Tab-separated table of C-alpha atoms and ligand atoms in Angstrom:
chain	number	residue	atom	x	y	z
A	238	MET	CA	80.287	73.054	95.086
A	239	GLY	CA	79.270	72.042	98.623
A	240	ILE	CA	80.609	74.062	101.544
A	241	PRO	CA	82.486	73.123	103.697
A	242	GLN	CA	82.770	69.622	102.245
A	243	ASP	CA	84.364	70.403	98.868
A	244	MET	CA	86.680	73.210	99.930
A	245	VAL	CA	89.847	73.136	102.023
A	246	GLN	CA	90.069	76.331	104.047
A	247	TRP	CA	92.883	77.705	106.154
A	248	GLN	CA	92.615	80.626	108.541
A	249	ASN	CA	94.456	81.770	111.624
A	250	GLY	CA	96.785	78.779	111.584
A	251	ARG	CA	93.955	76.250	111.430
A	252	TRP	CA	92.071	74.129	108.958
A	253	PHE	CA	88.306	74.211	108.824
A	254	ARG	CA	86.709	70.814	109.347
A	255	ARG	CA	85.318	69.480	106.052
A	256	SER	CA	81.994	68.297	107.410
A	257	ALA	CA	78.925	67.632	105.225
A	258	ALA	CA	77.893	70.535	103.008
A	259	THR	CA	75.433	72.981	104.531
A	260	ALA	CA	75.484	75.380	101.575
A	261	HIS	CA	76.184	75.135	97.866
A	262	PHE	CA	77.594	77.683	95.550
A	263	PHE	CA	77.884	78.101	91.840
A	264	THR	CA	81.493	78.601	90.815
A	265	GLY	CA	81.068	78.635	87.030
A	266	PRO	CA	82.060	81.613	84.892
A	267	ARG	CA	80.218	84.861	85.534
A	268	PRO	CA	79.067	85.333	81.887
A	269	GLN	CA	77.334	81.946	82.091
A	270	LEU	CA	75.440	82.963	85.221
A	271	GLU	CA	74.496	86.337	83.710
A	272	TRP	CA	73.293	84.599	80.529
A	273	LEU	CA	71.120	82.163	82.512
A	274	VAL	CA	69.527	84.972	84.530
A	275	ARG	CA	68.957	87.026	81.377
A	276	GLN	CA	67.228	84.102	79.595
A	277	ARG	CA	64.982	83.560	82.577
A	278	VAL	CA	63.990	87.224	82.860
A	279	LEU	CA	63.340	87.621	79.138
A	280	ALA	CA	61.169	84.492	79.102
A	281	ASP	CA	58.573	86.477	81.071
A	282	PRO	CA	56.233	88.048	78.503
A	283	ARG	CA	55.680	91.048	80.797
A	284	VAL	CA	59.315	92.065	80.433
A	285	GLU	CA	60.356	94.305	77.550
A	286	LEU	CA	64.040	95.051	77.022
A	287	VAL	CA	65.257	98.419	75.712
A	288	GLU	CA	68.698	97.802	74.243
A	289	GLY	CA	71.562	100.078	73.175
A	290	VAL	CA	70.765	102.886	75.598
A	291	GLU	CA	71.940	104.097	78.983
A	292	THR	CA	70.142	105.979	81.707
A	293	VAL	CA	71.520	109.479	82.087
A	294	GLY	CA	69.013	111.010	84.497
A	295	LEU	CA	65.574	110.993	86.065
A	296	ALA	CA	62.351	112.582	84.849
A	297	GLY	CA	60.098	114.287	87.417
A	298	ASP	CA	60.820	116.526	90.386
A	299	SER	CA	61.823	116.322	94.035
A	300	SER	CA	58.390	115.046	95.057
A	301	ARG	CA	57.934	112.287	92.435
A	302	VAL	CA	60.041	110.495	89.844
A	303	ARG	CA	58.083	109.881	86.646
A	304	GLY	CA	60.582	108.011	84.501
A	305	VAL	CA	64.159	107.934	83.261
A	306	ARG	CA	66.043	109.869	80.629
A	307	LEU	CA	67.777	107.633	78.092
A	308	ARG	CA	70.554	108.287	75.600
A	309	GLU	CA	71.975	106.029	72.895
A	310	ARG	CA	74.919	104.169	74.415
A	311	GLY	CA	78.220	105.768	73.455
A	312	ALA	CA	76.608	108.972	72.134
A	313	GLY	CA	78.193	112.193	73.406
A	314	ALA	CA	76.756	114.205	76.305
A	315	ASP	CA	75.519	116.821	73.788
A	316	LYS	CA	73.228	114.265	72.116
A	317	GLU	CA	69.436	114.214	72.576
A	318	THR	CA	67.846	112.190	75.346
A	319	ARG	CA	64.386	110.681	75.384
A	320	THR	CA	62.154	109.947	78.364
A	321	LEU	CA	60.830	106.541	79.274
A	322	ALA	CA	57.825	107.171	81.523
A	323	ALA	CA	57.423	104.972	84.612
A	324	ASP	CA	55.318	104.711	87.774
A	325	LEU	CA	58.292	103.242	89.598
A	326	VAL	CA	62.022	103.514	88.811
A	327	VAL	CA	64.384	101.012	90.454
A	328	ASP	CA	68.087	101.839	90.326
A	329	ALA	CA	69.943	98.546	89.849
A	330	SER	CA	72.936	100.092	88.087
A	331	GLY	CA	75.479	98.671	90.507
A	332	ARG	CA	78.364	100.000	92.580
A	333	SER	CA	79.043	102.948	90.247
A	334	THR	CA	75.483	104.270	90.347
A	335	LYS	CA	75.038	107.942	89.428
A	336	ALA	CA	71.751	108.188	91.333
A	337	ALA	CA	73.080	110.815	93.763
A	338	ASP	CA	73.730	113.188	90.814
A	339	TRP	CA	70.427	112.296	89.150
A	340	LEU	CA	68.497	113.072	92.343
A	341	ALA	CA	70.356	116.361	92.820
A	342	ALA	CA	69.499	117.312	89.228
A	343	ILE	CA	65.751	117.123	89.993
A	344	GLY	CA	66.140	119.036	93.267
A	345	ALA	CA	66.053	116.013	95.605
A	346	GLU	CA	68.563	114.949	98.268
A	347	ALA	CA	71.171	112.254	97.741
A	348	PRO	CA	71.133	109.440	100.295
A	349	HIS	CA	73.537	109.485	103.210
A	350	GLU	CA	76.406	107.210	102.232
A	351	ARG	CA	78.330	105.016	104.666
A	352	THR	CA	81.581	103.410	103.596
A	353	LEU	CA	84.022	101.010	105.152
A	354	ASP	CA	87.189	100.487	103.136
A	355	THR	CA	89.945	98.046	104.023
A	356	GLY	CA	92.030	99.034	101.007
A	357	LEU	CA	91.918	95.412	99.890
A	358	ALA	CA	93.067	94.766	96.308
A	359	TYR	CA	92.591	91.678	94.165
A	360	ALA	CA	94.253	90.016	91.214
A	361	THR	CA	92.693	87.105	89.358
A	362	ARG	CA	93.907	84.661	86.719
A	363	VAL	CA	92.456	81.585	85.013
A	364	TYR	CA	94.525	78.374	85.110
A	365	ARG	CA	94.163	74.924	83.674
A	366	THR	CA	95.142	71.906	85.724
A	367	PRO	CA	96.948	69.380	83.552
A	368	PRO	CA	95.637	65.786	83.763
A	369	GLY	CA	96.846	64.329	87.060
A	370	GLY	CA	97.852	67.794	88.214
A	371	GLN	CA	95.286	67.866	90.991
A	372	ASP	CA	96.717	67.318	94.477
A	373	PRO	CA	96.771	63.518	94.763
A	374	ASP	CA	96.058	63.682	98.498
A	375	THR	CA	92.736	65.486	98.331
A	376	ASP	CA	89.345	65.231	96.692
A	377	ALA	CA	88.691	68.934	97.349
A	378	LEU	CA	87.343	71.085	94.521
A	379	GLY	CA	88.533	74.417	95.892
A	380	TYR	CA	91.161	75.925	98.188
A	381	TYR	CA	90.858	79.020	100.342
A	382	VAL	CA	93.440	80.760	102.495
A	383	VAL	CA	91.386	83.307	104.412
A	384	PRO	CA	92.903	86.659	105.428
A	385	ASN	CA	92.325	88.120	108.871
A	386	PRO	CA	93.502	91.203	110.758
A	387	GLY	CA	96.796	89.587	111.749
A	388	GLN	CA	97.497	88.154	108.292
A	389	VAL	CA	96.235	90.224	105.386
A	390	TYR	CA	97.159	88.015	102.404
A	391	GLY	CA	94.405	85.816	101.001
A	392	GLY	CA	94.020	83.361	98.146
A	393	VAL	CA	91.302	81.215	96.635
A	394	VAL	CA	91.146	78.569	93.899
A	395	LEU	CA	87.681	77.844	92.499
A	396	PRO	CA	86.694	75.367	89.770
A	397	LEU	CA	85.142	76.867	86.615
A	398	GLY	CA	84.417	73.459	85.093
A	399	ASP	CA	86.169	71.831	82.135
A	400	GLY	CA	89.500	71.571	84.031
A	401	ARG	CA	89.765	75.353	84.409
A	402	HIS	CA	90.118	77.215	87.688
A	403	LEU	CA	89.856	80.827	88.788
A	404	VAL	CA	92.668	81.853	91.132
A	405	THR	CA	92.341	85.079	93.112
A	406	LEU	CA	95.012	86.544	95.379
A	407	SER	CA	94.377	89.502	97.650
A	408	GLY	CA	96.419	91.898	99.747
A	409	LEU	CA	96.197	95.461	100.963
A	410	ARG	CA	96.732	98.456	98.683
A	411	GLY	CA	100.367	99.470	98.500
A	412	ASP	CA	101.288	95.788	98.700
A	413	GLU	CA	98.653	94.508	96.295
A	414	PRO	CA	98.977	91.338	94.207
A	415	PRO	CA	100.812	92.170	90.982
A	416	THR	CA	99.370	91.752	87.496
A	417	GLU	CA	102.709	91.039	85.815
A	418	GLU	CA	103.517	87.627	84.390
A	419	GLY	CA	105.336	85.458	86.975
A	420	ALA	CA	105.034	88.001	89.781
A	421	PHE	CA	101.496	86.786	90.531
A	422	GLU	CA	102.688	83.243	91.275
A	423	GLU	CA	105.574	84.645	93.343
A	424	TYR	CA	103.125	86.694	95.434
A	425	ALA	CA	101.211	83.497	96.307
A	426	LYS	CA	104.251	82.402	98.324
A	427	ARG	CA	103.447	85.141	100.849
A	428	LEU	CA	100.314	83.275	101.925
A	429	PRO	CA	100.706	81.733	105.380
A	430	HIS	CA	100.269	78.236	103.965
A	431	PRO	CA	101.787	76.825	100.751
A	432	VAL	CA	98.627	75.008	99.619
A	433	ILE	CA	97.864	77.582	96.880
A	434	SER	CA	101.411	78.203	95.645
A	435	ASP	CA	101.910	74.407	95.491
A	436	TRP	CA	98.714	74.182	93.456
A	437	LEU	CA	99.910	76.978	91.117
A	438	ALA	CA	103.171	75.114	90.508
A	439	ARG	CA	101.131	72.256	88.989
A	440	ALA	CA	98.832	74.464	86.889
A	441	GLU	CA	99.147	76.311	83.570
A	442	PRO	CA	98.008	79.923	83.194
A	443	GLU	CA	95.299	80.501	80.588
A	444	SER	CA	94.624	84.214	80.874
A	445	PRO	CA	96.338	87.484	81.742
A	446	VAL	CA	96.189	88.623	85.384
A	447	TYR	CA	93.335	91.070	86.058
A	448	GLY	CA	93.532	93.513	88.978
A	449	PHE	CA	90.588	94.959	90.922
A	450	ARG	CA	90.728	97.619	93.624
A	451	ARG	CA	87.262	99.010	94.315
A	452	THR	CA	86.420	96.803	97.261
A	453	ALA	CA	84.933	99.244	99.796
A	454	ASN	CA	81.677	98.344	101.529
A	455	VAL	CA	79.202	101.107	100.629
A	456	ARG	CA	75.678	101.482	101.994
A	457	ARG	CA	73.298	104.201	100.827
A	458	ARG	CA	70.634	105.115	103.383
A	459	TYR	CA	67.621	106.053	101.264
A	460	ASP	CA	65.388	105.045	104.176
A	461	ARG	CA	66.683	107.967	106.269
A	462	PRO	CA	64.708	111.238	106.328
A	463	GLY	CA	65.452	113.610	103.476
A	464	ARG	CA	63.837	115.356	100.526
A	465	ARG	CA	63.466	112.270	98.348
A	466	PRO	CA	60.901	111.667	95.664
A	467	ALA	CA	58.226	108.979	95.648
A	468	GLY	CA	58.555	106.407	92.877
A	469	PHE	CA	62.324	105.907	93.124
A	470	LEU	CA	64.072	102.929	94.756
A	471	ALA	CA	67.586	101.537	94.821
A	472	THR	CA	68.559	97.877	95.079
A	473	GLY	CA	71.546	95.520	94.634
A	474	ASP	CA	74.987	97.136	94.683
A	475	ALA	CA	73.402	100.528	93.968
A	476	LEU	CA	71.934	100.304	97.473
A	477	CYS	CA	74.527	98.257	99.318
A	478	ALA	CA	77.824	97.065	97.856
A	479	PHE	CA	80.074	94.708	99.793
A	480	ASN	CA	83.725	93.868	99.815
A	481	PRO	CA	83.629	91.133	97.126
A	482	ILE	CA	85.906	88.910	99.178
A	483	TYR	CA	82.837	87.731	101.109
A	484	GLY	CA	80.998	86.652	97.924
A	485	GLN	CA	77.634	88.036	99.047
A	486	GLY	CA	76.583	90.639	96.468
A	487	MET	CA	74.719	88.422	94.009
A	488	ALA	CA	72.772	86.622	96.722
A	489	VAL	CA	71.824	89.974	98.250
A	490	ALA	CA	70.724	91.308	94.838
A	491	ALA	CA	68.439	88.252	94.571
A	492	LEU	CA	67.140	88.765	98.131
A	493	GLY	CA	66.384	92.383	97.162
A	494	ALA	CA	64.336	91.197	94.180
A	495	VAL	CA	62.340	88.876	96.455
A	496	ALA	CA	61.798	91.687	98.989
A	497	LEU	CA	60.566	93.976	96.206
A	498	ARG	CA	58.145	91.341	94.917
A	499	ARG	CA	56.777	90.769	98.430
A	500	ALA	CA	56.412	94.463	99.150
A	501	LEU	CA	54.440	95.011	95.939
A	502	ALA	CA	52.487	91.740	96.046
A	503	ASP	CA	49.151	93.115	97.230
A	504	PRO	CA	47.502	94.877	94.262
A	505	GLY	CA	44.959	96.467	96.590
A	506	ARG	CA	47.486	98.170	98.842
A	507	THR	CA	50.307	100.279	97.477
A	508	PRO	CA	53.037	100.782	100.094
A	509	THR	CA	54.943	104.056	100.311
A	510	THR	CA	58.340	104.316	98.627
A	511	ARG	CA	60.025	104.571	102.039
A	512	VAL	CA	58.417	101.331	103.291
A	513	VAL	CA	59.587	99.406	100.213
A	514	GLN	CA	63.060	100.954	100.422
A	515	ARG	CA	63.300	99.836	104.044
A	516	ALA	CA	62.365	96.277	103.016
A	517	LEU	CA	65.157	96.351	100.413
A	518	LEU	CA	67.649	97.580	102.979
A	519	ASP	CA	66.544	94.863	105.413
A	520	ALA	CA	67.318	92.253	102.740
A	521	SER	CA	70.964	93.376	102.780
A	522	ARG	CA	71.358	93.934	106.522
A	523	GLN	CA	72.765	90.562	107.530
A	524	ALA	CA	75.325	90.564	104.719
A	525	TRP	CA	76.360	94.115	105.686
A	526	ASP	CA	76.857	93.068	109.295
A	527	ILE	CA	79.109	90.195	108.234
A	528	SER	CA	81.113	92.227	105.743
A	529	ALA	CA	81.445	95.445	107.751
A	530	GLY	CA	81.829	93.530	110.998
A	531	ALA	CA	84.855	91.616	109.740
A	532	ASP	CA	86.369	94.465	107.708
A	533	LYS	CA	86.386	97.032	110.461
A	534	LYS	CA	89.016	94.908	112.215
A	535	MET	CA	91.406	94.973	109.263
A	536	PRO	CA	94.483	97.169	109.758
A	537	GLY	CA	94.056	100.600	108.182
A	538	ALA	CA	90.301	100.213	107.547
A	539	THR	CA	88.628	103.587	107.169
A	540	GLY	CA	84.993	104.659	107.358
A	541	THR	CA	81.999	104.175	109.548
A	542	ARG	CA	81.986	102.153	112.724
A	543	ARG	CA	78.548	101.407	114.066
A	544	ALA	CA	77.506	99.619	117.238
A	545	ARG	CA	75.287	97.216	115.328
A	546	VAL	CA	78.185	95.399	113.684
A	547	ARG	CA	80.027	94.626	116.917
A	548	TRP	CA	78.625	91.244	117.761
A	549	THR	CA	78.897	90.044	114.192
A	550	ALA	CA	82.563	91.019	114.068
A	551	ARG	CA	83.158	88.747	117.010
A	552	SER	CA	81.244	85.833	115.562
A	553	ALA	CA	82.906	86.258	112.144
A	554	GLY	CA	86.276	85.908	113.863
A	555	THR	CA	85.312	82.759	115.743
A	556	TRP	CA	85.760	79.681	113.634
A	557	ALA	CA	84.034	76.870	115.465
A	558	GLY	CA	84.846	73.412	114.212
A	559	CYS	CA	88.371	74.124	112.938
A	560	SER	CA	90.943	71.398	113.123
A	561	SER	CA	94.064	72.638	114.837
A	562	GLY	CA	97.736	72.918	114.040
A	563	ARG	CA	99.279	74.200	110.821
A	564	ARG	CA	101.227	70.996	110.396
A	565	ALA	CA	98.580	68.608	111.590
A	566	ILE	CA	98.413	65.373	109.522
A	567	ARG	CA	98.260	66.468	105.863
A	568	PRO	CA	95.231	68.487	106.947
A	569	TRP	CA	93.662	69.125	103.547
A	570	GLY	CA	93.443	65.396	102.908
A	571	ARG	CA	90.409	63.411	101.913
A	572	ARG	CA	87.139	64.134	103.620
A	573	SER	CA	86.857	60.690	105.216
A	574	ALA	CA	90.297	61.100	106.808
A	575	ARG	CA	89.365	64.504	108.112
A	576	ARG	CA	86.175	63.242	109.698
A	577	SER	CA	88.196	61.079	112.013
A	578	ALA	CA	90.658	63.929	112.757
B	244	FAD	C1	85.901	91.126	91.629
B	244	FAD	C2	84.501	90.828	92.140
B	244	FAD	C3	84.188	89.569	92.596
B	244	FAD	C4	82.903	89.283	93.075
B	244	FAD	N1	82.618	88.022	93.511
B	244	FAD	C5	81.375	87.753	93.942
B	244	FAD	C6	81.028	86.442	94.364
B	244	FAD	O1	81.844	85.534	94.354
B	244	FAD	N2	79.758	86.221	94.794
B	244	FAD	C7	78.827	87.210	94.827
B	244	FAD	O2	77.687	86.960	95.210
B	244	FAD	N3	79.130	88.456	94.442
B	244	FAD	C8	80.370	88.754	94.001
B	244	FAD	N4	80.672	90.009	93.610
B	244	FAD	C9	79.658	91.067	93.767
B	244	FAD	C10	78.643	91.015	92.653
B	244	FAD	O3	79.300	91.075	91.407
B	244	FAD	C11	77.694	92.197	92.796
B	244	FAD	O4	77.256	92.302	94.130
B	244	FAD	C12	76.467	92.018	91.905
B	244	FAD	O5	76.882	91.900	90.558
B	244	FAD	C13	75.536	93.205	92.080
B	244	FAD	O6	74.494	93.085	91.145
B	244	FAD	P1	73.748	94.373	90.637
B	244	FAD	O7	72.717	93.868	89.669
B	244	FAD	O8	73.297	95.215	91.769
B	244	FAD	O9	74.837	95.247	89.864
B	244	FAD	P2	75.755	94.864	88.615
B	244	FAD	O10	75.961	93.410	88.499
B	244	FAD	O11	76.942	95.768	88.735
B	244	FAD	O12	74.869	95.292	87.369
B	244	FAD	C14	74.619	96.643	87.075
B	244	FAD	C15	74.201	96.728	85.618
B	244	FAD	O13	73.717	98.041	85.343
B	244	FAD	C16	74.299	98.497	84.127
B	244	FAD	N5	74.375	99.967	84.191
B	244	FAD	C17	75.160	100.716	84.990
B	244	FAD	N6	74.905	102.019	84.801
B	244	FAD	C18	73.940	102.079	83.855
B	244	FAD	C19	73.260	103.156	83.214
B	244	FAD	N7	73.533	104.438	83.524
B	244	FAD	N8	72.321	102.857	82.276
B	244	FAD	C20	72.043	101.565	81.956
B	244	FAD	N9	72.637	100.505	82.529
B	244	FAD	C21	73.578	100.772	83.465
B	244	FAD	C22	75.682	97.861	84.089
B	244	FAD	O14	76.162	97.824	82.754
B	244	FAD	C23	75.374	96.473	84.651
B	244	FAD	O15	74.945	95.603	83.640
B	244	FAD	C24	81.927	90.305	93.097
B	244	FAD	C25	82.236	91.587	92.629
B	244	FAD	C26	83.508	91.846	92.155
B	244	FAD	C27	83.814	93.224	91.632
């Protein structure tokens, strides 16, 4: 889907101009994306997959990590572990990483953790648009009502292909989108523009409503001084997890992989763990500035506030190129009409 061309977006009482796409994003189902990535990784003969196990700790000591301890998945904590030896261990276990405990268990220091939590909560449901159910006045593929500090309800409709769409509604905890049948659609009426609730009225639900509440931005500063072992790195969400509303985490995980490849590219020169960790953090810096910069303005946000995010917060709140007026001429209309608006 091309952005902004294929998406109608509303924020702060204005429509974004649907000019030619400057970026494209994949909106298909997540399992499909995961499957494609998995096929690609496993096609590399240097990669060997160990299945049916989970990492439960690190091998080594506070000066150097020498591998991971594995246990059969689902086996009790009293069951035997085995060690998989490694020169380098990269924690890519996501937002719920246990690395802080694993490091403490070998006598090393956990990273300093910075969080910024807006208390945002999500609910998501899959819908099917009946034939002819698409808004007749638009050729848009997706719809987005963007929350902001003065208006905390958000909603997005994204195409999954095959006539199916993913609809996500968001609000702050305590007033979060409900997961009960019917109540979800009712909640959509709180959005400051009816474009999404009108769309829902034409669509048929295909799944239950799923809620999600762990949306804090979390950054772990492994690059900061501390008693940390060589041979251990963190990347992806295990290093820096973002409020998912900004849709950045997967791209940043990929940027981290590229940064890691670059840092280790010269076989004649092995960089220190800290240098590589800094390169991984740098790969996530811009996304952090966007996410934390915008979120720190949300009412009730808690956590760190750092000078570095200030300018980004301002730019994230400035929507150049918006068309004006909530009731301007059927503003989510066809792209050609909008060009002349
Ligand atoms: C509701 C929601 C919507 C999102 N929408 C978007 C979006 O639109 N665009 C976007 O770019 N990002 C989005 N994200 C963020 C994105 O999902 C993450 O940033 C991304 O998946 C991070 O990748 P990762 O590989 O670091 O971690 P993960 O994808 O979390 O993968 C971690 C893997 O490690 C495994 N694991 C965990 N612990 C262990 C262990 N002890 N032993 C062995 N394996 C372990 C897990 O099973 C998992 O397979 C969204 C996130 C959420 C929650």
